[in-house]
Amino acid sequence: CESLIAEAEKQMAAVAERRGSIVERLSQMAKSDTYSKMLQEKENRKTILDGKIDVWLTMMYAQYILGEAQTYYEKVRQPLVIRNAGDYLRLMTQGRYTLQATFDGRQLFAIDENQRRIPEKQWSSGLGDQIYLAIRIGLAMAFAQQIEPMPLILDDILVRFDEQRQKEAMHFLADLGKKEQIFLFTCSNETREIAQQVQQELSGETDTVHLFEIEQ
């Protein structure tokens, strides 16, 4: 027991020495501004960390809400959007193509006149652009049904279409313009000339095509 007591006292002496050293350091720090600077730095970092946590929580919440919205859209809204987009594509391509989606909505197929299913990887760039435009308009129309109808603003969406596709798309937009207000902006003279042709072709049938030139 005396041996254990002696060992314990030796350890206590070492602890007391360490404690004295720490107290001395704290005393020295208290006399200088180092300690106060460190405390201030600690508070600053805590404030920054709190701010980062707020941002992180906001992002996490937004991610959750977006995920829920996407799930709802895929189950409820997406089939309607794809169905409408298929109708728009059929009108835009003079009946040559329509759209079809897999049951889970993860994959799209273009359906040609012979009911052949064409997967996305086999779409030509022109057909892909037509499908993209049909889906965009389908989405816009779906949103318009949720809230008040809004103008549809399209910015040079036909630049990658060949002349025939541009003309078909212009006819489609002119027909859609009977119900919706559409603004098509372009810097292409070719697109402008095609719009003039469509305007002349539809003269007397509809006056939905109006041309305006912005000089500057």
PDB file of C-alpha atoms in Angstrom:
ATOM      1  CA  CYS A   1       0.000   0.000   0.000  1.00  0.00           C
ATOM      2  CA  GLU A   2       2.858   2.402   0.833  1.00  0.00           C
ATOM      3  CA  SER A   3       4.306   1.692  -2.611  1.00  0.00           C
ATOM      4  CA  LEU A   4       0.973   2.439  -4.284  1.00  0.00           C
ATOM      5  CA  ILE A   5       0.529   5.587  -2.212  1.00  0.00           C
ATOM      6  CA  ALA A   6       4.016   6.754  -3.171  1.00  0.00           C
ATOM      7  CA  GLU A   7       3.273   6.158  -6.842  1.00  0.00           C
ATOM      8  CA  ALA A   8      -0.037   7.990  -6.563  1.00  0.00           C
ATOM      9  CA  GLU A   9       1.612  10.951  -4.848  1.00  0.00           C
ATOM     10  CA  LYS A  10       4.207  11.064  -7.627  1.00  0.00           C
ATOM     11  CA  GLN A  11       1.426  11.168 -10.226  1.00  0.00           C
ATOM     12  CA  MET A  12      -0.429  13.861  -8.263  1.00  0.00           C
ATOM     13  CA  ALA A  13       2.764  15.924  -8.139  1.00  0.00           C
ATOM     14  CA  ALA A  14       3.102  15.608 -11.915  1.00  0.00           C
ATOM     15  CA  VAL A  15      -0.549  16.655 -12.388  1.00  0.00           C
ATOM     16  CA  ALA A  16      -0.040  19.598 -10.012  1.00  0.00           C
ATOM     17  CA  GLU A  17       3.022  20.633 -12.008  1.00  0.00           C
ATOM     18  CA  ARG A  18       1.080  20.459 -15.270  1.00  0.00           C
ATOM     19  CA  ARG A  19      -1.788  22.380 -13.693  1.00  0.00           C
ATOM     20  CA  GLY A  20       0.610  25.052 -12.504  1.00  0.00           C
ATOM     21  CA  SER A  21       2.073  25.299 -15.990  1.00  0.00           C
ATOM     22  CA  ILE A  22      -1.409  25.703 -17.523  1.00  0.00           C
ATOM     23  CA  VAL A  23      -2.419  28.282 -14.908  1.00  0.00           C
ATOM     24  CA  GLU A  24       0.768  30.185 -15.650  1.00  0.00           C
ATOM     25  CA  ARG A  25       0.033  30.124 -19.381  1.00  0.00           C
ATOM     26  CA  LEU A  26      -3.539  31.305 -18.788  1.00  0.00           C
ATOM     27  CA  SER A  27      -2.243  34.054 -16.554  1.00  0.00           C
ATOM     28  CA  GLN A  28       0.204  35.192 -19.221  1.00  0.00           C
ATOM     29  CA  MET A  29      -2.512  35.061 -21.887  1.00  0.00           C
ATOM     30  CA  ALA A  30      -4.865  37.062 -19.685  1.00  0.00           C
ATOM     31  CA  LYS A  31      -2.231  39.773 -19.381  1.00  0.00           C
ATOM     32  CA  SER A  32      -1.929  39.995 -23.173  1.00  0.00           C
ATOM     33  CA  ASP A  33      -4.655  40.303 -25.839  1.00  0.00           C
ATOM     34  CA  THR A  34      -3.940  36.851 -27.243  1.00  0.00           C
ATOM     35  CA  TYR A  35      -6.660  35.196 -25.192  1.00  0.00           C
ATOM     36  CA  SER A  36      -9.296  37.769 -26.075  1.00  0.00           C
ATOM     37  CA  LYS A  37      -8.352  37.482 -29.747  1.00  0.00           C
ATOM     38  CA  MET A  38      -8.709  33.731 -29.577  1.00  0.00           C
ATOM     39  CA  LEU A  39     -12.122  34.038 -27.932  1.00  0.00           C
ATOM     40  CA  GLN A  40     -13.179  36.526 -30.582  1.00  0.00           C
ATOM     41  CA  GLU A  41     -11.927  34.203 -33.311  1.00  0.00           C
ATOM     42  CA  LYS A  42     -13.895  31.369 -31.733  1.00  0.00           C
ATOM     43  CA  GLU A  43     -17.087  33.456 -31.754  1.00  0.00           C
ATOM     44  CA  ASN A  44     -16.467  34.537 -35.338  1.00  0.00           C
ATOM     45  CA  ARG A  45     -16.023  30.964 -36.451  1.00  0.00           C
ATOM     46  CA  LYS A  46     -19.147  29.903 -34.591  1.00  0.00           C
ATOM     47  CA  THR A  47     -21.124  32.642 -36.322  1.00  0.00           C
ATOM     48  CA  ILE A  48     -19.801  31.558 -39.721  1.00  0.00           C
ATOM     49  CA  LEU A  49     -20.564  27.927 -38.903  1.00  0.00           C
ATOM     50  CA  ASP A  50     -24.104  28.803 -37.826  1.00  0.00           C
ATOM     51  CA  GLY A  51     -24.610  30.638 -41.104  1.00  0.00           C
ATOM     52  CA  LYS A  52     -23.286  27.674 -43.099  1.00  0.00           C
ATOM     53  CA  ILE A  53     -25.603  25.333 -41.206  1.00  0.00           C
ATOM     54  CA  ASP A  54     -28.576  27.589 -42.025  1.00  0.00           C
ATOM     55  CA  VAL A  55     -27.639  27.506 -45.718  1.00  0.00           C
ATOM     56  CA  TRP A  56     -27.155  23.729 -45.594  1.00  0.00           C
ATOM     57  CA  LEU A  57     -30.524  23.182 -43.923  1.00  0.00           C
ATOM     58  CA  THR A  58     -32.197  25.429 -46.493  1.00  0.00           C
ATOM     59  CA  MET A  59     -30.593  23.479 -49.339  1.00  0.00           C
ATOM     60  CA  MET A  60     -31.557  20.157 -47.820  1.00  0.00           C
ATOM     61  CA  TYR A  61     -35.142  21.309 -47.363  1.00  0.00           C
ATOM     62  CA  ALA A  62     -35.277  22.665 -50.915  1.00  0.00           C
ATOM     63  CA  GLN A  63     -33.851  19.390 -52.233  1.00  0.00           C
ATOM     64  CA  TYR A  64     -36.533  17.450 -50.376  1.00  0.00           C
ATOM     65  CA  ILE A  65     -39.331  19.697 -51.673  1.00  0.00           C
ATOM     66  CA  LEU A  66     -38.006  19.475 -55.239  1.00  0.00           C
ATOM     67  CA  GLY A  67     -37.808  15.709 -54.921  1.00  0.00           C
ATOM     68  CA  GLU A  68     -41.406  15.529 -53.745  1.00  0.00           C
ATOM     69  CA  ALA A  69     -42.497  17.861 -56.563  1.00  0.00           C
ATOM     70  CA  GLN A  70     -40.636  15.753 -59.132  1.00  0.00           C
ATOM     71  CA  THR A  71     -42.217  12.551 -57.818  1.00  0.00           C
ATOM     72  CA  TYR A  72     -45.677  14.134 -57.996  1.00  0.00           C
ATOM     73  CA  TYR A  73     -44.985  15.468 -61.493  1.00  0.00           C
ATOM     74  CA  GLU A  74     -43.739  12.076 -62.744  1.00  0.00           C
ATOM     75  CA  LYS A  75     -46.798  10.282 -61.369  1.00  0.00           C
ATOM     76  CA  VAL A  76     -49.518  12.832 -62.120  1.00  0.00           C
ATOM     77  CA  ARG A  77     -48.422  15.525 -64.569  1.00  0.00           C
ATOM     78  CA  GLN A  78     -45.821  13.874 -66.785  1.00  0.00           C
ATOM     79  CA  PRO A  79     -48.216  11.514 -68.621  1.00  0.00           C
ATOM     80  CA  LEU A  80     -50.415  14.485 -69.570  1.00  0.00           C
ATOM     81  CA  VAL A  81     -47.416  16.556 -70.701  1.00  0.00           C
ATOM     82  CA  ILE A  82     -46.070  13.698 -72.838  1.00  0.00           C
ATOM     83  CA  ARG A  83     -49.507  13.036 -74.315  1.00  0.00           C
ATOM     84  CA  ASN A  84     -49.938  16.716 -75.236  1.00  0.00           C
ATOM     85  CA  ALA A  85     -46.369  16.874 -76.551  1.00  0.00           C
ATOM     86  CA  GLY A  86     -47.147  13.864 -78.740  1.00  0.00           C
ATOM     87  CA  ASP A  87     -50.161  15.702 -80.169  1.00  0.00           C
ATOM     88  CA  TYR A  88     -48.035  18.809 -80.794  1.00  0.00           C
ATOM     89  CA  LEU A  89     -45.328  16.732 -82.469  1.00  0.00           C
ATOM     90  CA  ARG A  90     -47.891  15.060 -84.720  1.00  0.00           C
ATOM     91  CA  LEU A  91     -49.231  18.458 -85.772  1.00  0.00           C
ATOM     92  CA  MET A  92     -45.727  19.864 -86.215  1.00  0.00           C
ATOM     93  CA  THR A  93     -44.589  16.961 -88.411  1.00  0.00           C
ATOM     94  CA  GLN A  94     -47.779  16.698 -90.481  1.00  0.00           C
ATOM     95  CA  GLY A  95     -48.633  13.382 -88.826  1.00  0.00           C
ATOM     96  CA  ARG A  96     -45.254  11.706 -89.393  1.00  0.00           C
ATOM     97  CA  TYR A  97     -44.360  11.311 -85.699  1.00  0.00           C
ATOM     98  CA  THR A  98     -45.858  11.232 -82.253  1.00  0.00           C
ATOM     99  CA  LEU A  99     -44.446  10.474 -78.788  1.00  0.00           C
ATOM    100  CA  GLN A 100     -44.642   7.597 -76.363  1.00  0.00           C
ATOM    101  CA  ALA A 101     -43.049   7.150 -72.938  1.00  0.00           C
ATOM    102  CA  THR A 102     -42.250   4.023 -70.943  1.00  0.00           C
ATOM    103  CA  PHE A 103     -44.452   3.239 -67.947  1.00  0.00           C
ATOM    104  CA  ASP A 104     -41.989   4.841 -65.511  1.00  0.00           C
ATOM    105  CA  GLY A 105     -41.551   7.867 -67.788  1.00  0.00           C
ATOM    106  CA  ARG A 106     -37.769   7.402 -67.883  1.00  0.00           C
ATOM    107  CA  GLN A 107     -37.487   6.838 -71.627  1.00  0.00           C
ATOM    108  CA  LEU A 108     -39.128   8.442 -74.651  1.00  0.00           C
ATOM    109  CA  PHE A 109     -39.797   6.960 -78.064  1.00  0.00           C
ATOM    110  CA  ALA A 110     -40.730   8.665 -81.300  1.00  0.00           C
ATOM    111  CA  ILE A 111     -43.493   6.714 -83.045  1.00  0.00           C
ATOM    112  CA  ASP A 112     -43.379   6.989 -86.840  1.00  0.00           C
ATOM    113  CA  GLU A 113     -46.151   6.498 -89.415  1.00  0.00           C
ATOM    114  CA  ASN A 114     -45.600   2.728 -89.371  1.00  0.00           C
ATOM    115  CA  GLN A 115     -45.932   2.606 -85.554  1.00  0.00           C
ATOM    116  CA  ARG A 116     -42.218   1.895 -85.270  1.00  0.00           C
ATOM    117  CA  ARG A 117     -40.746   2.899 -81.892  1.00  0.00           C
ATOM    118  CA  ILE A 118     -37.563   4.930 -82.330  1.00  0.00           C
ATOM    119  CA  PRO A 119     -35.443   5.300 -79.157  1.00  0.00           C
ATOM    120  CA  GLU A 120     -33.834   8.611 -78.295  1.00  0.00           C
ATOM    121  CA  LYS A 121     -30.344   7.540 -79.426  1.00  0.00           C
ATOM    122  CA  GLN A 122     -31.633   7.052 -82.959  1.00  0.00           C
ATOM    123  CA  TRP A 123     -33.327  10.437 -83.321  1.00  0.00           C
ATOM    124  CA  SER A 124     -31.911  12.783 -85.904  1.00  0.00           C
ATOM    125  CA  SER A 125     -30.907  16.204 -84.620  1.00  0.00           C
ATOM    126  CA  GLY A 126     -33.878  17.755 -86.445  1.00  0.00           C
ATOM    127  CA  LEU A 127     -36.391  15.305 -84.975  1.00  0.00           C
ATOM    128  CA  GLY A 128     -34.806  15.722 -81.527  1.00  0.00           C
ATOM    129  CA  ASP A 129     -35.240  19.488 -81.736  1.00  0.00           C
ATOM    130  CA  GLN A 130     -38.869  19.088 -82.782  1.00  0.00           C
ATOM    131  CA  ILE A 131     -39.524  16.764 -79.843  1.00  0.00           C
ATOM    132  CA  TYR A 132     -37.747  19.145 -77.471  1.00  0.00           C
ATOM    133  CA  LEU A 133     -39.916  22.016 -78.704  1.00  0.00           C
ATOM    134  CA  ALA A 134     -43.099  19.925 -78.390  1.00  0.00           C
ATOM    135  CA  ILE A 135     -42.234  18.988 -74.793  1.00  0.00           C
ATOM    136  CA  ARG A 136     -41.394  22.586 -73.868  1.00  0.00           C
ATOM    137  CA  ILE A 137     -44.743  23.753 -75.198  1.00  0.00           C
ATOM    138  CA  GLY A 138     -46.470  20.840 -73.464  1.00  0.00           C
ATOM    139  CA  LEU A 139     -44.912  21.900 -70.172  1.00  0.00           C
ATOM    140  CA  ALA A 140     -45.893  25.526 -70.735  1.00  0.00           C
ATOM    141  CA  MET A 141     -49.478  24.539 -71.451  1.00  0.00           C
ATOM    142  CA  ALA A 142     -49.578  22.314 -68.356  1.00  0.00           C
ATOM    143  CA  PHE A 143     -48.356  25.188 -66.171  1.00  0.00           C
ATOM    144  CA  ALA A 144     -50.872  27.516 -67.817  1.00  0.00           C
ATOM    145  CA  GLN A 145     -53.656  25.183 -66.648  1.00  0.00           C
ATOM    146  CA  GLN A 146     -52.404  25.432 -63.066  1.00  0.00           C
ATOM    147  CA  ILE A 147     -52.282  29.220 -62.999  1.00  0.00           C
ATOM    148  CA  GLU A 148     -53.462  32.007 -65.252  1.00  0.00           C
ATOM    149  CA  PRO A 149     -52.421  31.632 -68.922  1.00  0.00           C
ATOM    150  CA  MET A 150     -49.170  33.406 -69.760  1.00  0.00           C
ATOM    151  CA  PRO A 151     -47.508  34.358 -73.060  1.00  0.00           C
ATOM    152  CA  LEU A 152     -45.139  31.772 -74.484  1.00  0.00           C
ATOM    153  CA  ILE A 153     -41.757  33.364 -75.256  1.00  0.00           C
ATOM    154  CA  LEU A 154     -39.470  31.452 -77.646  1.00  0.00           C
ATOM    155  CA  ASP A 155     -35.974  32.663 -78.496  1.00  0.00           C
ATOM    156  CA  ASP A 156     -34.486  31.395 -81.792  1.00  0.00           C
ATOM    157  CA  ILE A 157     -35.805  27.882 -81.287  1.00  0.00           C
ATOM    158  CA  LEU A 158     -35.815  27.086 -85.020  1.00  0.00           C
ATOM    159  CA  VAL A 159     -32.180  27.822 -85.860  1.00  0.00           C
ATOM    160  CA  ARG A 160     -31.273  24.112 -86.104  1.00  0.00           C
ATOM    161  CA  PHE A 161     -34.377  23.185 -88.106  1.00  0.00           C
ATOM    162  CA  ASP A 162     -34.078  22.720 -91.860  1.00  0.00           C
ATOM    163  CA  GLU A 163     -36.329  24.839 -94.065  1.00  0.00           C
ATOM    164  CA  GLN A 164     -39.133  22.271 -94.220  1.00  0.00           C
ATOM    165  CA  ARG A 165     -39.139  21.726 -90.452  1.00  0.00           C
ATOM    166  CA  GLN A 166     -39.090  25.481 -89.840  1.00  0.00           C
ATOM    167  CA  LYS A 167     -42.124  25.899 -92.071  1.00  0.00           C
ATOM    168  CA  GLU A 168     -43.993  23.060 -90.359  1.00  0.00           C
ATOM    169  CA  ALA A 169     -43.149  24.456 -86.929  1.00  0.00           C
ATOM    170  CA  MET A 170     -44.242  27.932 -87.999  1.00  0.00           C
ATOM    171  CA  HIS A 171     -47.596  26.575 -89.191  1.00  0.00           C
ATOM    172  CA  PHE A 172     -47.990  24.750 -85.881  1.00  0.00           C
ATOM    173  CA  LEU A 173     -47.192  27.888 -83.853  1.00  0.00           C
ATOM    174  CA  ALA A 174     -49.579  29.938 -85.976  1.00  0.00           C
ATOM    175  CA  ASP A 175     -52.338  27.435 -85.250  1.00  0.00           C
ATOM    176  CA  LEU A 176     -51.451  27.382 -81.537  1.00  0.00           C
ATOM    177  CA  GLY A 177     -51.542  31.183 -81.652  1.00  0.00           C
ATOM    178  CA  LYS A 178     -55.306  31.016 -82.091  1.00  0.00           C
ATOM    179  CA  LYS A 179     -55.534  30.076 -78.402  1.00  0.00           C
ATOM    180  CA  GLU A 180     -52.207  31.206 -76.921  1.00  0.00           C
ATOM    181  CA  GLN A 181     -50.137  34.362 -77.181  1.00  0.00           C
ATOM    182  CA  ILE A 182     -46.707  33.450 -78.589  1.00  0.00           C
ATOM    183  CA  PHE A 183     -43.636  35.636 -79.046  1.00  0.00           C
ATOM    184  CA  LEU A 184     -40.951  34.166 -81.326  1.00  0.00           C
ATOM    185  CA  PHE A 185     -37.689  36.120 -81.342  1.00  0.00           C
ATOM    186  CA  THR A 186     -35.111  35.431 -84.041  1.00  0.00           C
ATOM    187  CA  CYS A 187     -32.034  37.006 -85.583  1.00  0.00           C
ATOM    188  CA  SER A 188     -32.293  34.708 -88.626  1.00  0.00           C
ATOM    189  CA  ASN A 189     -33.386  36.247 -91.914  1.00  0.00           C
ATOM    190  CA  GLU A 190     -34.322  32.759 -93.132  1.00  0.00           C
ATOM    191  CA  THR A 191     -36.729  32.277 -90.239  1.00  0.00           C
ATOM    192  CA  ARG A 192     -38.196  35.727 -90.873  1.00  0.00           C
ATOM    193  CA  GLU A 193     -38.736  34.921 -94.569  1.00  0.00           C
ATOM    194  CA  ILE A 194     -40.402  31.603 -93.691  1.00  0.00           C
ATOM    195  CA  ALA A 195     -42.674  33.441 -91.247  1.00  0.00           C
ATOM    196  CA  GLN A 196     -43.645  35.808 -94.079  1.00  0.00           C
ATOM    197  CA  GLN A 197     -44.433  32.832 -96.335  1.00  0.00           C
ATOM    198  CA  VAL A 198     -46.605  31.234 -93.651  1.00  0.00           C
ATOM    199  CA  GLN A 199     -48.320  34.575 -93.035  1.00  0.00           C
ATOM    200  CA  GLN A 200     -49.178  34.808 -96.742  1.00  0.00           C
ATOM    201  CA  GLU A 201     -50.298  31.164 -96.912  1.00  0.00           C
ATOM    202  CA  LEU A 202     -52.640  31.674 -93.957  1.00  0.00           C
ATOM    203  CA  SER A 203     -53.956  35.014 -95.191  1.00  0.00           C
ATOM    204  CA  GLY A 204     -57.734  34.957 -94.955  1.00  0.00           C
ATOM    205  CA  GLU A 205     -57.671  31.850 -92.774  1.00  0.00           C
ATOM    206  CA  THR A 206     -56.092  33.317 -89.663  1.00  0.00           C
ATOM    207  CA  ASP A 207     -54.284  36.510 -88.706  1.00  0.00           C
ATOM    208  CA  THR A 208     -52.230  35.091 -85.843  1.00  0.00           C
ATOM    209  CA  VAL A 209     -48.879  35.799 -87.564  1.00  0.00           C
ATOM    210  CA  HIS A 210     -47.580  39.334 -87.062  1.00  0.00           C
ATOM    211  CA  LEU A 211     -44.032  40.427 -87.934  1.00  0.00           C
ATOM    212  CA  PHE A 212     -42.095  43.145 -86.142  1.00  0.00           C
ATOM    213  CA  GLU A 213     -38.526  44.204 -86.772  1.00  0.00           C
ATOM    214  CA  ILE A 214     -36.347  45.559 -83.981  1.00  0.00           C
ATOM    215  CA  GLU A 215     -33.677  47.698 -85.603  1.00  0.00           C
ATOM    216  CA  GLN A 216     -31.498  48.154 -82.506  1.00  0.00           C
TER     217      GLN A 216
END
